[in-house]
PDB file of C-alpha atoms in Angstrom:
ATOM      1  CA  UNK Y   1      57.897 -36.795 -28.740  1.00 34.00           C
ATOM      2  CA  UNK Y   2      60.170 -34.663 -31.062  1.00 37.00           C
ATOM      3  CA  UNK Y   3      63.665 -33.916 -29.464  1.00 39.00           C
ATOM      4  CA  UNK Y   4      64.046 -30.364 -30.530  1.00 40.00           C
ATOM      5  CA  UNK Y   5      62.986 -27.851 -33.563  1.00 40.00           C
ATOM      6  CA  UNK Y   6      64.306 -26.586 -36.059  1.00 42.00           C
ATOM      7  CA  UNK Y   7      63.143 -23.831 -38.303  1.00 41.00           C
ATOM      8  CA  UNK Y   8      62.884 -24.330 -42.496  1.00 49.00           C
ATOM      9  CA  UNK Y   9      61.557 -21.873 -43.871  1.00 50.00           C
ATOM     10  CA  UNK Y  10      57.899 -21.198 -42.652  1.00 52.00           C
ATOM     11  CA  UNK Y  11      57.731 -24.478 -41.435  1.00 60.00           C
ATOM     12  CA  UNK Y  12      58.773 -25.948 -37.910  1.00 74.00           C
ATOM     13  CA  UNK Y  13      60.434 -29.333 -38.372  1.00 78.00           C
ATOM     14  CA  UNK Y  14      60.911 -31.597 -35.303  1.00 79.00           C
ATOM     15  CA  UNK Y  15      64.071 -33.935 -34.974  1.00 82.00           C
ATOM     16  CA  UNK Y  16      64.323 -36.283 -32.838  1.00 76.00           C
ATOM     17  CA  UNK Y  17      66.460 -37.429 -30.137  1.00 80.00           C
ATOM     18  CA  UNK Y  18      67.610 -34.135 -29.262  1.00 77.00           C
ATOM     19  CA  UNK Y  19      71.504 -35.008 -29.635  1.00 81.00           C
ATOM     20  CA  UNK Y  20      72.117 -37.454 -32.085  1.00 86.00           C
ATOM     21  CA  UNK Y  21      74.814 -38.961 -32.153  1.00 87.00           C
ATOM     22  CA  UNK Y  22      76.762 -41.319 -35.167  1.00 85.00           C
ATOM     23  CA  UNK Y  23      74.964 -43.929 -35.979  1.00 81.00           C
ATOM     24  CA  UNK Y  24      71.670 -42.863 -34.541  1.00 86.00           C
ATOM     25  CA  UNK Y  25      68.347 -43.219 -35.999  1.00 87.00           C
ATOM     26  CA  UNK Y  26      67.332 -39.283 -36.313  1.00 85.00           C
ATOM     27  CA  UNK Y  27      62.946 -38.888 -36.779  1.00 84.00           C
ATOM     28  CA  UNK Y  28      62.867 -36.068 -38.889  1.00 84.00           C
ATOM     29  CA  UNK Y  29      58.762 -35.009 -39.230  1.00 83.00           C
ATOM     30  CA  UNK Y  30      57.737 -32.256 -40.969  1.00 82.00           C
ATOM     31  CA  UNK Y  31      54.478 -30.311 -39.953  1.00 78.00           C
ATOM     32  CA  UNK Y  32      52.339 -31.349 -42.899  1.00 79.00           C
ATOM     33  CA  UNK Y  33      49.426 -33.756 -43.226  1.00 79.00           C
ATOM     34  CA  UNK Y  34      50.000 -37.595 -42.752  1.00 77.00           C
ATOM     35  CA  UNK Y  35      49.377 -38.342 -46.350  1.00 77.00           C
ATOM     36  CA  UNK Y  36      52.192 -35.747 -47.405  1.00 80.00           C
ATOM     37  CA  UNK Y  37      55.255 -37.744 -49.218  1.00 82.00           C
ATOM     38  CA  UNK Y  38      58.541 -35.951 -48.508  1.00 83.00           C
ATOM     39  CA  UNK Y  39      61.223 -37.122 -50.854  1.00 83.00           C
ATOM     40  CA  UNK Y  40      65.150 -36.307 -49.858  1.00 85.00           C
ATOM     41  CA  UNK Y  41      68.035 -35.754 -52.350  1.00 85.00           C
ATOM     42  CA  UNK Y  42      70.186 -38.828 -51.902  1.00 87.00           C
ATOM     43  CA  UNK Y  43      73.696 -37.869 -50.465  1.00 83.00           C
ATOM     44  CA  UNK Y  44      76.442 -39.586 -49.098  1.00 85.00           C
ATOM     45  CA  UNK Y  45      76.534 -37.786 -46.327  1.00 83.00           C
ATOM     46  CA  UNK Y  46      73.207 -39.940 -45.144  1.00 86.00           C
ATOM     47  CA  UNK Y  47      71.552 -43.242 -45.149  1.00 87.00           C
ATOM     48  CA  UNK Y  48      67.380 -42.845 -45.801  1.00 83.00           C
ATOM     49  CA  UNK Y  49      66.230 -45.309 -43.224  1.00 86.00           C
ATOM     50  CA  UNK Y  50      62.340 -45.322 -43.989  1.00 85.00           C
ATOM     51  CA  UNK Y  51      60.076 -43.037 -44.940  1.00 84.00           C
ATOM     52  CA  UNK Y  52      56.325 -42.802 -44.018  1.00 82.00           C
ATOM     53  CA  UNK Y  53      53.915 -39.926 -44.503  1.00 79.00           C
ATOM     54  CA  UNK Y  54      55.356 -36.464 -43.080  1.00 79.00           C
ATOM     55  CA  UNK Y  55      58.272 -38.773 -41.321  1.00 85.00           C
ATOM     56  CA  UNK Y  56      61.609 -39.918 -42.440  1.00 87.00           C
ATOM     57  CA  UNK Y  57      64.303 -41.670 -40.518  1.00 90.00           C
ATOM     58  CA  UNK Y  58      67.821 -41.609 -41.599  1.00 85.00           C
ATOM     59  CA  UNK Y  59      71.311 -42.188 -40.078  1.00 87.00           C
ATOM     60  CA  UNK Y  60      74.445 -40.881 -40.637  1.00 85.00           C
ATOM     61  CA  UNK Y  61      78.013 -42.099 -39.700  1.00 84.00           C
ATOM     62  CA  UNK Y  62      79.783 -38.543 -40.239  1.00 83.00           C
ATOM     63  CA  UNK Y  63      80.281 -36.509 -37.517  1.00 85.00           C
ATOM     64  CA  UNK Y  64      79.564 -32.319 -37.594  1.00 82.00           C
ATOM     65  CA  UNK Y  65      76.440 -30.352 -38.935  1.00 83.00           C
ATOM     66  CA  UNK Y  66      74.770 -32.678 -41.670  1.00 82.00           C
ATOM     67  CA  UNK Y  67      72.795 -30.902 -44.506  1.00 83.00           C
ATOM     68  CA  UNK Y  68      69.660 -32.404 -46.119  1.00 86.00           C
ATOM     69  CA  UNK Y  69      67.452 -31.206 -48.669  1.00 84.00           C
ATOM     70  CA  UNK Y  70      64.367 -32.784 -50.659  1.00 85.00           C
ATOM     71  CA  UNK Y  71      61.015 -31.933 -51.599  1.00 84.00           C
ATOM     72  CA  UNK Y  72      57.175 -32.520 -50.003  1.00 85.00           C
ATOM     73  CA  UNK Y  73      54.355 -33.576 -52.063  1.00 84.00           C
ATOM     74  CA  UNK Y  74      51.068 -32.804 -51.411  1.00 80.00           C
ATOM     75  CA  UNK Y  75      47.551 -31.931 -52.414  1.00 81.00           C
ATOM     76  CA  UNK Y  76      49.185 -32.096 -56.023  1.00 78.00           C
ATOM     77  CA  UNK Y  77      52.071 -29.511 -55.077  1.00 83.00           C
ATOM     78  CA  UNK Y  78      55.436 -29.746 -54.780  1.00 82.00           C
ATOM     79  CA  UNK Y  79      57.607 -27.649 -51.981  1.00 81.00           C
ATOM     80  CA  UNK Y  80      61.660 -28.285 -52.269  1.00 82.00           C
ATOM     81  CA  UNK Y  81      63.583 -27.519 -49.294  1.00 78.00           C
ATOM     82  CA  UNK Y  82      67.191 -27.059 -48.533  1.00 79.00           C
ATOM     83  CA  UNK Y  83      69.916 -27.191 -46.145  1.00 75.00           C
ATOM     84  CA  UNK Y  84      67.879 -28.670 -43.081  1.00 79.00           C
ATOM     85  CA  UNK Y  85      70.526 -28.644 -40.707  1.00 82.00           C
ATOM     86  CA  UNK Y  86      70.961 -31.573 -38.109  1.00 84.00           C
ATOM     87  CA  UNK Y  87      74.122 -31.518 -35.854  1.00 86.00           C
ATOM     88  CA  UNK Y  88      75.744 -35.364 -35.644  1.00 85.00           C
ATOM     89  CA  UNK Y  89      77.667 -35.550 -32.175  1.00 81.00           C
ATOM     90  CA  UNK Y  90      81.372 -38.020 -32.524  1.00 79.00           C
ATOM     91  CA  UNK Y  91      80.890 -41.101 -30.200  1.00 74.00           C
ATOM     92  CA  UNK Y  92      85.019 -40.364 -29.596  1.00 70.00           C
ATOM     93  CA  UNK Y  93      86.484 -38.641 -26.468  1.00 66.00           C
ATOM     94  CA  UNK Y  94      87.484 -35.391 -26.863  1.00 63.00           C
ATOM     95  CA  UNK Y  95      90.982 -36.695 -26.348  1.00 62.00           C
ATOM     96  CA  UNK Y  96      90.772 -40.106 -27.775  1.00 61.00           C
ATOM     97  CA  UNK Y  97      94.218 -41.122 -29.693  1.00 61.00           C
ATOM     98  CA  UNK Y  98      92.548 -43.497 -31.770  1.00 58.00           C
ATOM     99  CA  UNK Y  99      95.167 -45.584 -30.955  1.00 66.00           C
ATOM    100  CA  UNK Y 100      93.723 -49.620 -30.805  1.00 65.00           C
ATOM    101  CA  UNK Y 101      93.979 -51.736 -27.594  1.00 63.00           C
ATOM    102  CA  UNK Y 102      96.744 -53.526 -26.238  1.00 72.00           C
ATOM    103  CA  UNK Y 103      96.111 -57.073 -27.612  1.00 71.00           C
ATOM    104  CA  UNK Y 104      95.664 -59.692 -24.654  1.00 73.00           C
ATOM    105  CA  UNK Y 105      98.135 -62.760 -24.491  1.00 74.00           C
ATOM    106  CA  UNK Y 106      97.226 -65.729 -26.151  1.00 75.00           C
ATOM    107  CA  UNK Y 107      95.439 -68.718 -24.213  1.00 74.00           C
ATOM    108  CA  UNK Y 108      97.590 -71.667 -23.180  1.00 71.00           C
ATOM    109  CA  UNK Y 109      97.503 -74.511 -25.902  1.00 63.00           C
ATOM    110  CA  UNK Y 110      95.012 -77.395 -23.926  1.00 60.00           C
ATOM    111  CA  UNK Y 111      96.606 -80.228 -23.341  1.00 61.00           C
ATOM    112  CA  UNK Y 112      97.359 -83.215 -25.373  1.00 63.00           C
ATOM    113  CA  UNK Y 113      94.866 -85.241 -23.758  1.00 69.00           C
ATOM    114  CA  UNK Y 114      91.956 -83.483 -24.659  1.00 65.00           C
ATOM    115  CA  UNK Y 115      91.452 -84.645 -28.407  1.00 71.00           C
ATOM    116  CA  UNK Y 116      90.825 -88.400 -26.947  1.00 73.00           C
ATOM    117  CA  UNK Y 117      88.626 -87.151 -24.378  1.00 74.00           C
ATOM    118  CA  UNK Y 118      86.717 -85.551 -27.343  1.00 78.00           C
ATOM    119  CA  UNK Y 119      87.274 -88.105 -29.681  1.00 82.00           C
ATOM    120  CA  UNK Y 120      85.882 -90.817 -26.914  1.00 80.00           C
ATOM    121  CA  UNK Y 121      82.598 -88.596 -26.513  1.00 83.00           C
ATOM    122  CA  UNK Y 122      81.652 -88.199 -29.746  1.00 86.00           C
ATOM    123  CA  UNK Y 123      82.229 -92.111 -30.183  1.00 83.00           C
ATOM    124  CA  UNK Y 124      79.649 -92.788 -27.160  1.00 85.00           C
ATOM    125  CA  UNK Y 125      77.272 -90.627 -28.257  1.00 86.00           C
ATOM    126  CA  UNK Y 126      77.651 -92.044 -32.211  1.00 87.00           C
ATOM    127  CA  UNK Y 127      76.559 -95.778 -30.202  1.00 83.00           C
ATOM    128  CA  UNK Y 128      73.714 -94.180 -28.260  1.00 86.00           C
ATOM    129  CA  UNK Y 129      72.638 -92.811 -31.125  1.00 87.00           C
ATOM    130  CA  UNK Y 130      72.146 -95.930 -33.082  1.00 83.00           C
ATOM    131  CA  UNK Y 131      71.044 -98.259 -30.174  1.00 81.00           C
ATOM    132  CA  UNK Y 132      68.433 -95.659 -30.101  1.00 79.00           C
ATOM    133  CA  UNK Y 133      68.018 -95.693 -33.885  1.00 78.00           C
ATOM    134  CA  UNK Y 134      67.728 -99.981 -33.431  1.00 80.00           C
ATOM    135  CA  UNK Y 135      65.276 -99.712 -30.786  1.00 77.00           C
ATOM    136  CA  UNK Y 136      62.751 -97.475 -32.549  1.00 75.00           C
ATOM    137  CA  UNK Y 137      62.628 -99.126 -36.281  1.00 72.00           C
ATOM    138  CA  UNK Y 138      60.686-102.158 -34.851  1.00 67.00           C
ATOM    139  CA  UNK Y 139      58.028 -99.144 -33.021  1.00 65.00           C
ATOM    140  CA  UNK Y 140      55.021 -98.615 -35.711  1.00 60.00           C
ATOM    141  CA  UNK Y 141      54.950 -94.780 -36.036  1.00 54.00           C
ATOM    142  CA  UNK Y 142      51.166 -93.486 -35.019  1.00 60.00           C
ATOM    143  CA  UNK Y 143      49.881 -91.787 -38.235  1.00 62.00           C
ATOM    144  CA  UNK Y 144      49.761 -88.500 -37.999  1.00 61.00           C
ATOM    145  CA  UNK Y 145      46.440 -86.722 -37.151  1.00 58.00           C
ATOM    146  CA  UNK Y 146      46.067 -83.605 -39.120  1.00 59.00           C
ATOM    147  CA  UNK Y 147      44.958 -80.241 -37.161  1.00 57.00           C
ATOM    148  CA  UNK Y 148      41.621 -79.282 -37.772  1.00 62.00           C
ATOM    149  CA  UNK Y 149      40.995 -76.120 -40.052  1.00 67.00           C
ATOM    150  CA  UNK Y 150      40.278 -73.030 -38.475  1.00 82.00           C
ATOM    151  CA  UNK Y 151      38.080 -69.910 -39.834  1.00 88.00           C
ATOM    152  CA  UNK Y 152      40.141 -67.169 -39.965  1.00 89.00           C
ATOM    153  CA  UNK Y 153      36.997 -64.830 -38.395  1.00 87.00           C
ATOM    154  CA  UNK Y 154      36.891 -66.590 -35.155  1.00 91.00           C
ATOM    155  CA  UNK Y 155      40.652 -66.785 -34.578  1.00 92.00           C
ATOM    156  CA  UNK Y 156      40.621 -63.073 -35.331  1.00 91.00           C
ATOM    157  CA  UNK Y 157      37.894 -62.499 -32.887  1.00 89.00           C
ATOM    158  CA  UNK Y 158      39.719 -64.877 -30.238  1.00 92.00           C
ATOM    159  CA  UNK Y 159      42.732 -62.723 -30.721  1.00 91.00           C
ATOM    160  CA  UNK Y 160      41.047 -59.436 -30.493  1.00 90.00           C
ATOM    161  CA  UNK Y 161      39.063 -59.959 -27.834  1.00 90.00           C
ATOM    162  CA  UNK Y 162      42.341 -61.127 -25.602  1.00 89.00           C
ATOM    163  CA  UNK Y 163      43.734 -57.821 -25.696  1.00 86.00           C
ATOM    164  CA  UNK Y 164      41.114 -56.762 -23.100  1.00 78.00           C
ATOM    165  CA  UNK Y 165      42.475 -58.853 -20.535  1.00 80.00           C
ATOM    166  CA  UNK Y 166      46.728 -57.972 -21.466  1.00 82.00           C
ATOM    167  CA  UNK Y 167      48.283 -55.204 -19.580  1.00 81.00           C
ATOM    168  CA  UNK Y 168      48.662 -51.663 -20.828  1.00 79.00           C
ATOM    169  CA  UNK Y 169      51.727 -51.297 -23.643  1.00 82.00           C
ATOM    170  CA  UNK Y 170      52.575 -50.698 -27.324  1.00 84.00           C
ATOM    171  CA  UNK Y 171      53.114 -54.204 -27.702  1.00 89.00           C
ATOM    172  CA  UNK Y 172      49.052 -55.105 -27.614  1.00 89.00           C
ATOM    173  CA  UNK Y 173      49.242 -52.662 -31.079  1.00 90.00           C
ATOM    174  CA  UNK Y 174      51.725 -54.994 -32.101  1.00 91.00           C
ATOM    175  CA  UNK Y 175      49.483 -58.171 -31.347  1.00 92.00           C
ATOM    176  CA  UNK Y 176      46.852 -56.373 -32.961  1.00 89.00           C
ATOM    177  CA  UNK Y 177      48.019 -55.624 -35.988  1.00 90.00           C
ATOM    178  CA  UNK Y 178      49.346 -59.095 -36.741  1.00 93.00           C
ATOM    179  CA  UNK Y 179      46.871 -60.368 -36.438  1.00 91.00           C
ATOM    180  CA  UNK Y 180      44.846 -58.222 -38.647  1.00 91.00           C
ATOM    181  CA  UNK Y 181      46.978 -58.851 -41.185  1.00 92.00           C
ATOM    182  CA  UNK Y 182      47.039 -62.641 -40.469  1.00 92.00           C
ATOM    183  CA  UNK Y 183      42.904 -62.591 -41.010  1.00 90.00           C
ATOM    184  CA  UNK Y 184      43.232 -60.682 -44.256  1.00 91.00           C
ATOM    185  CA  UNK Y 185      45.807 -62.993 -45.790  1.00 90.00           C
ATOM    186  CA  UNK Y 186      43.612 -65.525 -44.800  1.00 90.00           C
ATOM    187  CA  UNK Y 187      40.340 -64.405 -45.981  1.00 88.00           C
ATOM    188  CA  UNK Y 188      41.780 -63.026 -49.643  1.00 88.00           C
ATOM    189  CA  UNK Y 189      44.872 -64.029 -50.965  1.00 87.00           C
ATOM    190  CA  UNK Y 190      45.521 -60.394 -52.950  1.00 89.00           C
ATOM    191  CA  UNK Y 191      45.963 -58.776 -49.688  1.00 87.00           C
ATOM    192  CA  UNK Y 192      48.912 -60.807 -48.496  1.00 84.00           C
ATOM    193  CA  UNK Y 193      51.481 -59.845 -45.634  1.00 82.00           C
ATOM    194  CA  UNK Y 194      53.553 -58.968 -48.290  1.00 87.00           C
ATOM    195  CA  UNK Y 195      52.239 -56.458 -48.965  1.00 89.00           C
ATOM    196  CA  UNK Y 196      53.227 -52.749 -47.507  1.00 90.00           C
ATOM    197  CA  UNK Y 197      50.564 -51.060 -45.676  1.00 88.00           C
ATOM    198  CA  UNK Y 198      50.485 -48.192 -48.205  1.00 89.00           C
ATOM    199  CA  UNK Y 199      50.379 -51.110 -51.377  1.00 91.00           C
ATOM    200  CA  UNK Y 200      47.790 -52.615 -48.408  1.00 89.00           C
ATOM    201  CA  UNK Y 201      45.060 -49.611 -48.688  1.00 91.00           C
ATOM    202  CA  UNK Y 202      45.831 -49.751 -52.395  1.00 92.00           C
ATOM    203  CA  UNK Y 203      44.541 -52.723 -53.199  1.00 89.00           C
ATOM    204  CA  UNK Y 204      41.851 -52.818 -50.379  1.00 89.00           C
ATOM    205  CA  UNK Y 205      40.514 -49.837 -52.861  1.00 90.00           C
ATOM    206  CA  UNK Y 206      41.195 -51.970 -55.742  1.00 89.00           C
ATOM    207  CA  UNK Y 207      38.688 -54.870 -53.727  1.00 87.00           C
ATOM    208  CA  UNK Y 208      36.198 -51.968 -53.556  1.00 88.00           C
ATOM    209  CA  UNK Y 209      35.977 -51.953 -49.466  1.00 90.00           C
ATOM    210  CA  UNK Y 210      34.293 -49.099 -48.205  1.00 91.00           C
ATOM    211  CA  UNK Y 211      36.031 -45.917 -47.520  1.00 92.00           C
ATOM    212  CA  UNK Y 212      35.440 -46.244 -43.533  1.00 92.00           C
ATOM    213  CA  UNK Y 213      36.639 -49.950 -43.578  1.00 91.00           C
ATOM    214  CA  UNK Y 214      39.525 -49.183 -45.575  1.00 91.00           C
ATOM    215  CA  UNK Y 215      40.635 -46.060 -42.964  1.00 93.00           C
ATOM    216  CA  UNK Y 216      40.069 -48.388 -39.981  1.00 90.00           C
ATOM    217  CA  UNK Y 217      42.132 -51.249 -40.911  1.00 92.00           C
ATOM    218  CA  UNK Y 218      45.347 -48.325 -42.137  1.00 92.00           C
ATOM    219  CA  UNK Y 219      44.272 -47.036 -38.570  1.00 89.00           C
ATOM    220  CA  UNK Y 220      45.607 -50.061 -37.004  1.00 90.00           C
ATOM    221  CA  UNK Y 221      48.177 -50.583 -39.098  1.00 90.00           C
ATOM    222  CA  UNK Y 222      49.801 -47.258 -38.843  1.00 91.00           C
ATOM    223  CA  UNK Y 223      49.432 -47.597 -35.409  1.00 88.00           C
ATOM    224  CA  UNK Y 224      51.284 -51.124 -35.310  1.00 88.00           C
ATOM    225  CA  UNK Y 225      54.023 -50.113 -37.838  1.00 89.00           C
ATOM    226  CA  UNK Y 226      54.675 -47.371 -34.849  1.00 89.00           C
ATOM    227  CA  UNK Y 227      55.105 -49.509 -31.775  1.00 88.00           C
ATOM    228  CA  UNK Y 228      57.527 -51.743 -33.513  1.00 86.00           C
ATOM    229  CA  UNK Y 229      59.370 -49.180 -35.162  1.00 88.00           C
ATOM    230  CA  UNK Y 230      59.295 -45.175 -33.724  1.00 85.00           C
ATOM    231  CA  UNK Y 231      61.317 -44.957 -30.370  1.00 84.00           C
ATOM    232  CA  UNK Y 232      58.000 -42.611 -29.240  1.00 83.00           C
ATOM    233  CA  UNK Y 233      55.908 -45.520 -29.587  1.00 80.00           C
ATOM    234  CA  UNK Y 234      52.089 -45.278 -31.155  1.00 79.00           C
ATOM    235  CA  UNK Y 235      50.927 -41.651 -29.324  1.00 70.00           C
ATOM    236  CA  UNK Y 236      47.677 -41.538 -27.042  1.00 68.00           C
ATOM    237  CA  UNK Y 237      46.068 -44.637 -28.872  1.00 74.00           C
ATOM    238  CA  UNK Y 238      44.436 -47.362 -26.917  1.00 84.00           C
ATOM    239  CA  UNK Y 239      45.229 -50.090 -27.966  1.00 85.00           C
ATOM    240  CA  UNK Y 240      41.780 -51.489 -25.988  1.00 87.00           C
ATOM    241  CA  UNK Y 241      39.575 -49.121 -27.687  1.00 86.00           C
ATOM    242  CA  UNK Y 242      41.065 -50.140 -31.165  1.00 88.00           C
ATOM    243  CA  UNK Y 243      40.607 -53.614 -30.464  1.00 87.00           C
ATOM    244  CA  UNK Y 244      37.130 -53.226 -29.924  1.00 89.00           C
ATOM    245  CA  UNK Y 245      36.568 -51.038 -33.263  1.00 90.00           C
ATOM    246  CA  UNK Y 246      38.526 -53.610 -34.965  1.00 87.00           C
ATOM    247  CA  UNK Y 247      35.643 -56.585 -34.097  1.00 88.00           C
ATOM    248  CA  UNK Y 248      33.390 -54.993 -37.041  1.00 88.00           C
ATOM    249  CA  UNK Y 249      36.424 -55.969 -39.344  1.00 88.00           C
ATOM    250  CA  UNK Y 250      34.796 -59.531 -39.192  1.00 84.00           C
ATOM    251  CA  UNK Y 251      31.976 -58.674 -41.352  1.00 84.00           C
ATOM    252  CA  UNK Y 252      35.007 -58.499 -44.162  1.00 83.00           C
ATOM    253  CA  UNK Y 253      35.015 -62.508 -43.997  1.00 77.00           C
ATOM    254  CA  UNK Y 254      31.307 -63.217 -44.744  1.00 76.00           C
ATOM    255  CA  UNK Y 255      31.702 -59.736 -47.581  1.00 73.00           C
ATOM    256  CA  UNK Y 256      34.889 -62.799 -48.732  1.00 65.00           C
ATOM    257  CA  UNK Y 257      33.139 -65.583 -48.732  1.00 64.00           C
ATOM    258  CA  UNK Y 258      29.714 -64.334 -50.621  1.00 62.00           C
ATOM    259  CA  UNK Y 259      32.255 -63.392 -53.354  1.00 61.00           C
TER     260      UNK Y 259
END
């Protein structure tokens, strides 16, 4: 997963990919607990991608060794760091002139017979249009039939339950944690998609929801916010097995509904 290691201190930091290059997303995760939060010093030597936990993803468009420092808060204590050293490879030959392209020679003009060609085109299709437009305003329009409502628990459960039968892949995290977060829009307004999924566990403690529920449903979240976004993907998760943890979240809609 990380690319290669670097050494800060007493701490072994992974980067990841092993070569980056300008313009690459670089993983930088630092070998503390998940609920760490590393801060970095803003330079302009960097752009701070996103930051989650003991992980940070930034870019930079400078070639040659890039310095970072910060600080990592946790269990109430503060640890700064500095001068983490990541070496950003040029996308440029070794010889490259940086001299720009020959331009290609300009395309022949069209000919002067193509504007009425155009011109006669658009004119048919104008008189199509309105024979159609004639044809249809003496046709009744059927009144539309609204769709039924649906309760958010059994779509959930539908949705779930489907991931037994897709084939092995990060994307069933992906599937599953949309539509998690689909069902708890649904089911309470306060915990919107909107809403990050650190603000998420927030305000799921705000709601009172029990500490087990509350660590499942980051669970799956975490593990969806991976798929789509870390180039390693969600780790040894099944996505199966977390699918069929995630059918107790129904009970949330009936704890919704008595309140």
């Amino acid at each position: 997963m990380i690319g290669i290691l670097l050494f800060l201190g007493q701490m072994t930091v992974g980067i990841g990919p092993a070569s980056p290059t300008v313009g690459d997303r670089i993983l930088v995760e630092f070998p503390v607990e998940a609920s760490a939060r590393i801060a970095l010093d803003p330079s302009p030597d960097y752009e701070l991608v996103s930051t989650q936990g003991n992980r940070v993803v930034l870019r930079s468009f400078r070639p040659g060794d890039l310095r970072v420092s910060g600080r990592i808060e946790r269990d109430g204590a503060m640890t700064t760091f500095r001068d983490l050293e990541i070496r950003i490879a040029s996308v440029l030959q070794a010889d490259d002139s940086l001299q720009p392209a020959p331009l290609k020679p300009p395309q022949p003009a069209p000919a002067d017979s193509f504007p009425l060609v155009i011109t006669g085109a658009a004119g048919a299709l104008a008189l199509l249009a309105w024979l159609g437009v004639i044809l249809l305003a003496g046709r009744k329009p059927s009144p539309a039939v609204p769709a039924p409502p649906t309760d958010p628990r059994s779509d959930f459960e539908r949705i779930v339950r489907g991931i037994r039968g897709r084939p092995q892949g990060r994307g069933n995290f992906i599937v599953l944690g949309d539509a998690l977060r689909r069902y708890l829009a649904r089911i309470d307004q306060r915990l919107g998609r909107e809403l990050t999924t650190r603000e998420l566990e927030e305000q799921l403690q705000i709601e009172g929801i029990d500490t087990e529920t509350v660590e499942l449903i980051i669970e799956i979240l975490t593990q969806a916010d991976l798929a789509k976004f870390s180039p390693w993907g969600p780790g040894e998760s099944s996505a199966i097995a977390l699918a069929e943890r995630a059918l107790a979240l129904t009970a949330l809609a009936e704890r919704e509904a008595a309140a």
